[in-house]
mmCIF file of C-alpha atoms in Angstrom:
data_model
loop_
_atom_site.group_PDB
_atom_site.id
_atom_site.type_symbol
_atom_site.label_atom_id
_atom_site.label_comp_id
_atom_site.label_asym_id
_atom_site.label_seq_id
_atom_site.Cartn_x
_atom_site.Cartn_y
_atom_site.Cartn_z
ATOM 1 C CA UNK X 1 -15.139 -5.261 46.805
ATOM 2 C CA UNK X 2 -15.076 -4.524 43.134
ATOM 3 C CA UNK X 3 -15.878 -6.970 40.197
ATOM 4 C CA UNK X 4 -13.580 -7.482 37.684
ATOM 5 C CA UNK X 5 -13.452 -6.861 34.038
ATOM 6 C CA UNK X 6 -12.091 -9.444 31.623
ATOM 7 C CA UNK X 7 -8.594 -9.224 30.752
ATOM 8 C CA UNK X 8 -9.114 -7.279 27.154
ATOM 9 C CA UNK X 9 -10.836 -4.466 29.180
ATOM 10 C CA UNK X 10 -7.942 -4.170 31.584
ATOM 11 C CA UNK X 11 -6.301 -3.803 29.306
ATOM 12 C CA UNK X 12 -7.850 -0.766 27.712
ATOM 13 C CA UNK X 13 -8.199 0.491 31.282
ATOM 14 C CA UNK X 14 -4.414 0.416 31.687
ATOM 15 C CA UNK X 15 -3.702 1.703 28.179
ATOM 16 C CA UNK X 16 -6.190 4.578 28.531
ATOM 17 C CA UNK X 17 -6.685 5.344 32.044
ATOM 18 C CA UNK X 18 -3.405 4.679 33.588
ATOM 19 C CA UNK X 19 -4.994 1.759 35.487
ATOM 20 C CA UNK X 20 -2.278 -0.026 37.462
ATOM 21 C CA UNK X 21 -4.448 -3.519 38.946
ATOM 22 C CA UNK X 22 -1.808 -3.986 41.904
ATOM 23 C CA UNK X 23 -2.654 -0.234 43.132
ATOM 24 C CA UNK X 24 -6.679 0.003 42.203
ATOM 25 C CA UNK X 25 -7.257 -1.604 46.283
ATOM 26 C CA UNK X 26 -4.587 0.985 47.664
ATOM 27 C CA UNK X 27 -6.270 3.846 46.038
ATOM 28 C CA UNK X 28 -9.645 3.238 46.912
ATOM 29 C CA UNK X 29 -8.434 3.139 50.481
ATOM 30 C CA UNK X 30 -6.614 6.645 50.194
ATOM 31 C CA UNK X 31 -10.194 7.600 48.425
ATOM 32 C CA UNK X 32 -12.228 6.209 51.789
ATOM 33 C CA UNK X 33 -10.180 7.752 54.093
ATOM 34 C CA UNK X 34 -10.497 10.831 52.484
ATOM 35 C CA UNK X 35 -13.989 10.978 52.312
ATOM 36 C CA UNK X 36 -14.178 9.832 55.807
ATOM 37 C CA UNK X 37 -12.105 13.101 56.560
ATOM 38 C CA UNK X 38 -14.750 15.305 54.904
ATOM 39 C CA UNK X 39 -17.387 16.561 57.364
ATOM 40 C CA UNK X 40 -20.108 17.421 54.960
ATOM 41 C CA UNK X 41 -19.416 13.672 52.754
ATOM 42 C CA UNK X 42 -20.747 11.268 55.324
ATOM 43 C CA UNK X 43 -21.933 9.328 52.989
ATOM 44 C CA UNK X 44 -20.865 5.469 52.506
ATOM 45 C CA UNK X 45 -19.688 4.829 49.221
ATOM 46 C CA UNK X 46 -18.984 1.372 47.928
ATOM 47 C CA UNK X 47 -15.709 -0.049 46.252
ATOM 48 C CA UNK X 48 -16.762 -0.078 42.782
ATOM 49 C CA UNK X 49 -18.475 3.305 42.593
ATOM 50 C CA UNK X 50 -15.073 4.770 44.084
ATOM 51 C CA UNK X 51 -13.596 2.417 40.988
ATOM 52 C CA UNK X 52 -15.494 4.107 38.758
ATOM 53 C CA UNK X 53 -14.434 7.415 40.089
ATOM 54 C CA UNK X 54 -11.110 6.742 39.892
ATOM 55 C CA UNK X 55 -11.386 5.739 36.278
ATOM 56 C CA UNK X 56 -13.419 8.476 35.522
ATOM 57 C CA UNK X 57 -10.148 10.746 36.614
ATOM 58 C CA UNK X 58 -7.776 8.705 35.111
ATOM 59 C CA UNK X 59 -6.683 7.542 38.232
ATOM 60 C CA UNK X 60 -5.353 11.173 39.130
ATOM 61 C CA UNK X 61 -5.994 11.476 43.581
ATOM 62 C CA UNK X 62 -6.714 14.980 43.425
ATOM 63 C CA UNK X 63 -9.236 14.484 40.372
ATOM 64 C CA UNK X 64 -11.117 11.583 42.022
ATOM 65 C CA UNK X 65 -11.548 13.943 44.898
ATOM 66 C CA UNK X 66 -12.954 16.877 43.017
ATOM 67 C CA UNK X 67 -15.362 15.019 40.958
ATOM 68 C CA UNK X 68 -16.230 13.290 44.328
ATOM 69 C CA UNK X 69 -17.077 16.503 45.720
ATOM 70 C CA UNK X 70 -18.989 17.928 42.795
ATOM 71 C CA UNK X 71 -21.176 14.843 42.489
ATOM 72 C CA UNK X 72 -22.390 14.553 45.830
ATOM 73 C CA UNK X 73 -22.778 18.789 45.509
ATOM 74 C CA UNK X 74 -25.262 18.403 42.611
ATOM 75 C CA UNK X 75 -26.990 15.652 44.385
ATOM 76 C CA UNK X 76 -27.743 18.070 46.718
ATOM 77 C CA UNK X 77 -28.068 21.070 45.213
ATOM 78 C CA UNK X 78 -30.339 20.463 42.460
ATOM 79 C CA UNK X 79 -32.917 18.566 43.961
ATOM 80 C CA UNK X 80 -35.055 19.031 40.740
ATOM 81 C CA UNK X 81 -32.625 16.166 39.600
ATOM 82 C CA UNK X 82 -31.995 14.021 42.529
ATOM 83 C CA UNK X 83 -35.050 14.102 44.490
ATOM 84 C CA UNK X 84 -38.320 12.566 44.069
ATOM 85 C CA UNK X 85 -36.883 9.789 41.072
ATOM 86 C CA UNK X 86 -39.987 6.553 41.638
ATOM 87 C CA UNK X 87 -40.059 5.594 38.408
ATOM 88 C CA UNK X 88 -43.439 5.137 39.137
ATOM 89 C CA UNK X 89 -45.077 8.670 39.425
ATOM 90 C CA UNK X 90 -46.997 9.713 36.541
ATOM 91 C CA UNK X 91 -44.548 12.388 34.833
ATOM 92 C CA UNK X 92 -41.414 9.991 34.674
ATOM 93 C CA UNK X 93 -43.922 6.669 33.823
ATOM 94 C CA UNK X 94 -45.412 9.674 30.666
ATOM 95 C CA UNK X 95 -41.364 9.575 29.442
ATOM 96 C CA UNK X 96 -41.178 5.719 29.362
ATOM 97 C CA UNK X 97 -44.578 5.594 27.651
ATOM 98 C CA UNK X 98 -43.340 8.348 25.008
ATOM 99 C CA UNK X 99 -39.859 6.857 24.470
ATOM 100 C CA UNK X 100 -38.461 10.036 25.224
ATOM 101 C CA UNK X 101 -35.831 8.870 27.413
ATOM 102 C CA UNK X 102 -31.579 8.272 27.046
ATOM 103 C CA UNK X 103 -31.539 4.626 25.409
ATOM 104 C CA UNK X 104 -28.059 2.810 25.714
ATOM 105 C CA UNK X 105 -27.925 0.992 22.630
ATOM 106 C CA UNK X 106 -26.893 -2.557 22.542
ATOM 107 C CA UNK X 107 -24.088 -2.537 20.292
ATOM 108 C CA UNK X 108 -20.683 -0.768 21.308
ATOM 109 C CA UNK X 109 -19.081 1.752 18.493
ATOM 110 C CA UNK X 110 -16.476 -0.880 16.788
ATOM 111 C CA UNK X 111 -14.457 1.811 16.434
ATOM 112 C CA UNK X 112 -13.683 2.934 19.794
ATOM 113 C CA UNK X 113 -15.296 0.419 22.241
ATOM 114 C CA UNK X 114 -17.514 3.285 23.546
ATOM 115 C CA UNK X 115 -21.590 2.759 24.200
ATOM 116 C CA UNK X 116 -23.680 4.471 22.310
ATOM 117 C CA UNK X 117 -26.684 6.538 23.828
ATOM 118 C CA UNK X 118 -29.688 7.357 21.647
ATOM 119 C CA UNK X 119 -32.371 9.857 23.170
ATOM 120 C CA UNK X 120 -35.161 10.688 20.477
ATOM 121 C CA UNK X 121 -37.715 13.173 21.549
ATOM 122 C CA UNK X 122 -40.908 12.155 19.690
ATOM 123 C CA UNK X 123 -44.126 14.244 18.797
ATOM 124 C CA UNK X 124 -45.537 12.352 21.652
ATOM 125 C CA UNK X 125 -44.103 13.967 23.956
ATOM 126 C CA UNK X 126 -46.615 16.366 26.255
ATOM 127 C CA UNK X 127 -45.022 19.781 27.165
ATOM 128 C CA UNK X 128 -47.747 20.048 29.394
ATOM 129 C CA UNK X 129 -47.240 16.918 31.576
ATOM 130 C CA UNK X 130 -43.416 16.858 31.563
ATOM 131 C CA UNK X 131 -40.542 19.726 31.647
ATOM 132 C CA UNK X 132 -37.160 19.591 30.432
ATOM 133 C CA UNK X 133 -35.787 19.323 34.125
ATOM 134 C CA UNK X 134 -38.354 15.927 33.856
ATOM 135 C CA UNK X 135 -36.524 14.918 31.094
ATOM 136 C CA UNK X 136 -33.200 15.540 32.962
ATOM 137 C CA UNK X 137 -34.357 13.468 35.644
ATOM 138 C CA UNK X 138 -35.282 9.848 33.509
ATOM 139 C CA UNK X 139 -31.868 10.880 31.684
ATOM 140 C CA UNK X 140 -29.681 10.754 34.801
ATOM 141 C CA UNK X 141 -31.385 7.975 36.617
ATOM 142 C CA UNK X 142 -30.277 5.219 33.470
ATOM 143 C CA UNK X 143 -27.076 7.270 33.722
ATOM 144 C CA UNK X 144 -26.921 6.443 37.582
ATOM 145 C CA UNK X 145 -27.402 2.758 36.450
ATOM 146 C CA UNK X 146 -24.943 2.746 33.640
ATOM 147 C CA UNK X 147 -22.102 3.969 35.615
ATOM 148 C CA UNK X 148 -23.114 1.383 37.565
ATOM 149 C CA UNK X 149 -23.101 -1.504 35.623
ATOM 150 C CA UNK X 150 -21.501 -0.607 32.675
ATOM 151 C CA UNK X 151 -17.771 -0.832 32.813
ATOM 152 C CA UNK X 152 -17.571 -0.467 28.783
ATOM 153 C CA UNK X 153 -18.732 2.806 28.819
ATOM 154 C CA UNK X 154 -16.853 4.090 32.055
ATOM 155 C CA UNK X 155 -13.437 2.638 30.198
ATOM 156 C CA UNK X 156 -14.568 3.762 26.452
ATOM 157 C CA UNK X 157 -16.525 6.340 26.917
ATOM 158 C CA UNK X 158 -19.998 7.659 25.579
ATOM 159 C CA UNK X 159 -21.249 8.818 22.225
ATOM 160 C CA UNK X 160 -24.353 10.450 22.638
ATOM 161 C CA UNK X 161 -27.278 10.646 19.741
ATOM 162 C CA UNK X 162 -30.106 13.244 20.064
ATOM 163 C CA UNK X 163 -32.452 13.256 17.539
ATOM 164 C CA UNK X 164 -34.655 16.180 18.270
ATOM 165 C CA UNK X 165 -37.060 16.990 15.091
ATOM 166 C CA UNK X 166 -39.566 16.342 16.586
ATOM 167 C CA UNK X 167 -38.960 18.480 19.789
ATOM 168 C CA UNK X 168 -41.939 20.835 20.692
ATOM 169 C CA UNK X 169 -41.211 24.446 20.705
ATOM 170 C CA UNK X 170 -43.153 24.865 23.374
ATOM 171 C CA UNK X 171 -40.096 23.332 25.379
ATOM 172 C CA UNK X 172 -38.162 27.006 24.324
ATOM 173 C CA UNK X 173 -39.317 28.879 27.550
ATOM 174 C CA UNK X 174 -37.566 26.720 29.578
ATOM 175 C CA UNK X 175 -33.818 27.475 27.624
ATOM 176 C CA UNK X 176 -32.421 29.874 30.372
ATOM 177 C CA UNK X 177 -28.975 30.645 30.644
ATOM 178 C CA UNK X 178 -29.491 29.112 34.511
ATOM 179 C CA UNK X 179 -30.962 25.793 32.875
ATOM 180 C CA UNK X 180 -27.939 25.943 30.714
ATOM 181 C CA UNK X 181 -25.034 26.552 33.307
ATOM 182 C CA UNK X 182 -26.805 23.547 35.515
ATOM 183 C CA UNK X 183 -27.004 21.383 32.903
ATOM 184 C CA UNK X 184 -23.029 22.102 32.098
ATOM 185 C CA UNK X 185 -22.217 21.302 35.769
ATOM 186 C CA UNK X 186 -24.283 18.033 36.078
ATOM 187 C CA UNK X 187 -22.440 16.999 33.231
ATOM 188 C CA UNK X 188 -19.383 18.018 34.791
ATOM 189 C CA UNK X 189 -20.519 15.860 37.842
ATOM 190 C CA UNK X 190 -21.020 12.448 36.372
ATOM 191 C CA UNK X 191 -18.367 10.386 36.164
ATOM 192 C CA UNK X 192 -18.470 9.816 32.345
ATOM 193 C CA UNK X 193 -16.224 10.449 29.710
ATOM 194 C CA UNK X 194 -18.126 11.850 26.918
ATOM 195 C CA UNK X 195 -16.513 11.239 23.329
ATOM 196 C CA UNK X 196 -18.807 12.915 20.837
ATOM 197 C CA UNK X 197 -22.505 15.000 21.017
ATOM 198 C CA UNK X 198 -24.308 14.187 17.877
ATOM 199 C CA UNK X 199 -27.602 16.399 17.456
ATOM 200 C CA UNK X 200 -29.613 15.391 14.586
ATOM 201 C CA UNK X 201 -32.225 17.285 12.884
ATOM 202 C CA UNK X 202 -32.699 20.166 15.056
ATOM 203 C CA UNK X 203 -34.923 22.291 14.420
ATOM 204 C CA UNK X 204 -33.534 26.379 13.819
ATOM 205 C CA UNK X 205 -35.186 27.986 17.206
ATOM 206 C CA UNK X 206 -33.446 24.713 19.114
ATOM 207 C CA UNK X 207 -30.429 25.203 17.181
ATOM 208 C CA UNK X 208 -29.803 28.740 18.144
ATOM 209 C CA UNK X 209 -30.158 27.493 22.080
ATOM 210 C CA UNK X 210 -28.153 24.580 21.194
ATOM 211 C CA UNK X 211 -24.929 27.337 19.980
ATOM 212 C CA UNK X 212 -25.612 29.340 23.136
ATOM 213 C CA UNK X 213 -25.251 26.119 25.443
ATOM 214 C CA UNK X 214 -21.941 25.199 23.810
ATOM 215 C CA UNK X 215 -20.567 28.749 25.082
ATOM 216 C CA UNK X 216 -20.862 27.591 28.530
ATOM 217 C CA UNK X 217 -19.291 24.061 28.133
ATOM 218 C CA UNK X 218 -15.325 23.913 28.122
ATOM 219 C CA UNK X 219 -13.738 23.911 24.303
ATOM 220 C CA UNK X 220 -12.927 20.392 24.433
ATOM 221 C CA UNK X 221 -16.757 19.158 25.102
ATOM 222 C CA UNK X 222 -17.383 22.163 22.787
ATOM 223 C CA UNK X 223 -15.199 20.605 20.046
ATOM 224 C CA UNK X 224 -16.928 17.535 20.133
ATOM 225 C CA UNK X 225 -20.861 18.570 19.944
ATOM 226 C CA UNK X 226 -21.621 18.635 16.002
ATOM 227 C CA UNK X 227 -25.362 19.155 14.634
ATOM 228 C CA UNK X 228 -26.176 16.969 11.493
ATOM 229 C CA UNK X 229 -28.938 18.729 9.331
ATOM 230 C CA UNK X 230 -31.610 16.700 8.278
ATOM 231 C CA UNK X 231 -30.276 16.405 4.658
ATOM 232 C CA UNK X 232 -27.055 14.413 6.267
ATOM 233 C CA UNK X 233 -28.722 11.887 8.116
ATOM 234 C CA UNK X 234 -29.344 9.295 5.554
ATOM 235 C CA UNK X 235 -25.695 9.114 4.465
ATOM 236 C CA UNK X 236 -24.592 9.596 8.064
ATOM 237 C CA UNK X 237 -26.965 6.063 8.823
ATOM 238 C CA UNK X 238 -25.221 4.529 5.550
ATOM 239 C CA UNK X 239 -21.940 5.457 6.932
ATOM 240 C CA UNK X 240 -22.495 4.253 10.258
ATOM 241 C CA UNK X 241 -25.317 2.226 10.543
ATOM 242 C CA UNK X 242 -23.851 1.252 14.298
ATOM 243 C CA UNK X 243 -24.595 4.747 15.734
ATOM 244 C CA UNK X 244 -28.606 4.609 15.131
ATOM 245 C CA UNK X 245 -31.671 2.175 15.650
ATOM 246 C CA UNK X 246 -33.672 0.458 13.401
ATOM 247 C CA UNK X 247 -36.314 3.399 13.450
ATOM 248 C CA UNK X 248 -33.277 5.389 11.697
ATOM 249 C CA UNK X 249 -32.224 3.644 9.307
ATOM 250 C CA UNK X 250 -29.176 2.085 11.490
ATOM 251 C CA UNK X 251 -28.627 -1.557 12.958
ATOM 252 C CA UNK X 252 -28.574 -1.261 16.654
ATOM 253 C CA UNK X 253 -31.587 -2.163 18.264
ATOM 254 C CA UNK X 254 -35.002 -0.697 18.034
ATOM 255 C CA UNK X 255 -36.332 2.656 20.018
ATOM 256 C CA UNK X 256 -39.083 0.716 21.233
ATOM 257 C CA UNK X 257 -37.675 -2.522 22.436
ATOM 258 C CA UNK X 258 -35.272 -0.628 23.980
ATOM 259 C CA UNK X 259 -37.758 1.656 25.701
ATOM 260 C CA UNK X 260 -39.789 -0.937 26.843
ATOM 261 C CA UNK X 261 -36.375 -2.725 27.868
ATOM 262 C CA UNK X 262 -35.117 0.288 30.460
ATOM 263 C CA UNK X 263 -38.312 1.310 31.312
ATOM 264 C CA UNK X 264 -38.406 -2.585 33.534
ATOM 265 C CA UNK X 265 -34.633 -1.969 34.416
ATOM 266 C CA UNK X 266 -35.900 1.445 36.103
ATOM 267 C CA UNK X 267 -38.671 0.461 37.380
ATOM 268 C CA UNK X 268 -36.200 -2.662 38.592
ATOM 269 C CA UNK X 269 -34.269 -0.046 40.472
ATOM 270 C CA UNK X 270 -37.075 2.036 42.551
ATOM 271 C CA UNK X 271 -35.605 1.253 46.100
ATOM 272 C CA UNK X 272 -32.028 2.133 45.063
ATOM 273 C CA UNK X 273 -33.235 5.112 44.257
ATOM 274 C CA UNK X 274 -35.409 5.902 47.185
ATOM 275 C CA UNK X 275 -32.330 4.559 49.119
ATOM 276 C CA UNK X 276 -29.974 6.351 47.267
ATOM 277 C CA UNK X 277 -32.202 10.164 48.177
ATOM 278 C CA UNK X 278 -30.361 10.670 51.151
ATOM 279 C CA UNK X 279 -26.881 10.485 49.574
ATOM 280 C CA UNK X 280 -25.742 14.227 49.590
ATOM 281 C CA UNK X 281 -23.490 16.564 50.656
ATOM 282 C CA UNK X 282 -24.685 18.708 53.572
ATOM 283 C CA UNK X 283 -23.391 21.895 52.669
ATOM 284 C CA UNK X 284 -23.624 23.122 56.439
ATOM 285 C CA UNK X 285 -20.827 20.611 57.222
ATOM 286 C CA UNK X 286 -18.531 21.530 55.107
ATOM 287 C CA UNK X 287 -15.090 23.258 56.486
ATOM 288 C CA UNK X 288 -15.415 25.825 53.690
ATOM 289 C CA UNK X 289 -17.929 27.821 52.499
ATOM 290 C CA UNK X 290 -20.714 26.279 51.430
ATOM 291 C CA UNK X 291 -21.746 25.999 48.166
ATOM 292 C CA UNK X 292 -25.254 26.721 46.706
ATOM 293 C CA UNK X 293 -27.271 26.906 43.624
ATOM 294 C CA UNK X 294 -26.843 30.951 44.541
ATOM 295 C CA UNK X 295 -23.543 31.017 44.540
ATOM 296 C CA UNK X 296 -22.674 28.454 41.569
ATOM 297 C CA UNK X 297 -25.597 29.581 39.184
ATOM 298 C CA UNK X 298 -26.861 32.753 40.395
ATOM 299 C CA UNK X 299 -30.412 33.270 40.637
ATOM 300 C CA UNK X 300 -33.725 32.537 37.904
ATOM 301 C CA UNK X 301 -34.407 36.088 38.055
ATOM 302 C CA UNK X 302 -30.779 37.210 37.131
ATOM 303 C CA UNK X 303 -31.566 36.128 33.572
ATOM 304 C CA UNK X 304 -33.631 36.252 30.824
ATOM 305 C CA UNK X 305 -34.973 33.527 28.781
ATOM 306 C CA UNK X 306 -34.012 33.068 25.587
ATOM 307 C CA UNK X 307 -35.687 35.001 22.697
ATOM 308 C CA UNK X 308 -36.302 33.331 19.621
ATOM 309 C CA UNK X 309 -38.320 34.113 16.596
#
């Protein structure tokens, strides 16, 4: 079963996403009984994930079935990401503690509907107790719960916020062109519908990576990533006070009620996502080739890091 949404949503859903209510039960069966067809997908996925899918895709088959596929790929293939996710181990509990992590803010853009995510990476933050691929991690397990939960932001969309002036350089050496093309493909794998990429006060070295990672992201996403120099923010936070917290001049929520906030709602979650572990594809079920971090990525030795003065 799948919950409903009230009727000003489904409407949006319909308007937007081509959402037709008297066919969402008929698709999701086509969806099951493809995925029960799929060798290397034996995986039991409920109603309202496949929901969210669907929505995801616009309610295009063929779509839902790709991003299917390419979800349950990266699930498997980067285990970096997927694997290991108690909130409780030290690394991930460091992130909570810092308030380094993806905060969904409270108050929807009025604008658009869409939820607004705010990640600020403070001076607090230890490059030697936590990588990037740590950071990744926290990121995409609240992402795992929004999708979830949220049905404003699977209908709406996202507007992400990444204030990063505070980012430690020492975080550089991890910038590889491999880091970069997996990044591009988990994004690629969520079922989210990313509106707008604001990166605020980045420092230069950052903001040479940041124009490298844009060339491997399709010109659409590309189009909508836009860096606001420190000199903007205040009038960008006078402007739109609804994109930031309180601890940025804005009006929506505070960085660390919030933190303290998600950091229970994780924590909340640790059996779902022990649980959830096992849910992968096993690439040597699948009637094709299967695919690898080899083949999709290459390998860490076919590139060089990034050099920046």
């Amino acid at each position: 079963m799948y919950r409903k949404i009230p009727d000003d949503l489904q409407k949006t859903a319909e308007c937007k996403l081509n959402e037709v209510t008297s066919r969402i039960e008929n698709d999701i069966t086509q969806m099951k009984e493809w995925i029960a067809k799929q060798p290397h997908l034996n995986i039991e996925i409920d109603d309202q994930f496949i929901l969210t899918l669907l929505r995801c895709c616009k309610f295009s088959l063929q779509r839902t079935k790709e991003k299917i596929d390419t979800y349950y790929t990266a699930r498997s293939i980067m285990p970096e990401i997927f694997s290991n996710r108690d909130p409780y181990l030290p690394e991930i509990q460091h992130l909570f503690n810092s308030r380094c992590i993806a905060l969904p803010l409270p108050n929807l853009d009025p604008d658009d509907g869409s939820r607004i995510i705010f990640i600020n990476y403070s001076s607090s933050l230890d490059p030697n107790l936590v990588s990037l691929r740590n950071l990744d991690k926290v990121n995409y397990m609240i992402l795992d719960i929004l999708i979830r939960e949220d049905d404003d932001m699977i209908i709406n969309g996202l507007k992400l916020i990444t204030h990063c002036k505070d980012l430690s350089v020492r975080f550089l050496n991890e910038l590889t062109p491999l880091y970069m093309k997996r990044h591009v493909y988990l994004v690629n794998a969520f079922p989210l519908r990313l509106q707008a990429v604001r990166v605020v006060n980045c420092p230069a070295p950052f903001a040479f990576a940041y124009s490298i990672f844009k060339t491997f992201t399709t010109s659409k996403i590309g189009q909508r990533m836009i860096m606001v120099s420190e000199t903007n923010v205040p009038e960008l936070c006078r402007q739109s006070p609804h994109l930031f917290p309180k601890e940025m001049g804005g009006n929506n929520g505070s960085i660390q009620e919030l933190s303290g906030t998600w950091k229970r709602k994780v924590e909340s979650y640790r059996e779902w996502f022990l649980q959830e572990e096992a849910k992968k594809s096993d690439e040597s079920l699948r009637t094709e080739p299967p695919k690898t971090a080899l083949d999709l990525f290459g390998a860490d030795g076919t590139f060089r890091k990034l050099e920046i003065d």
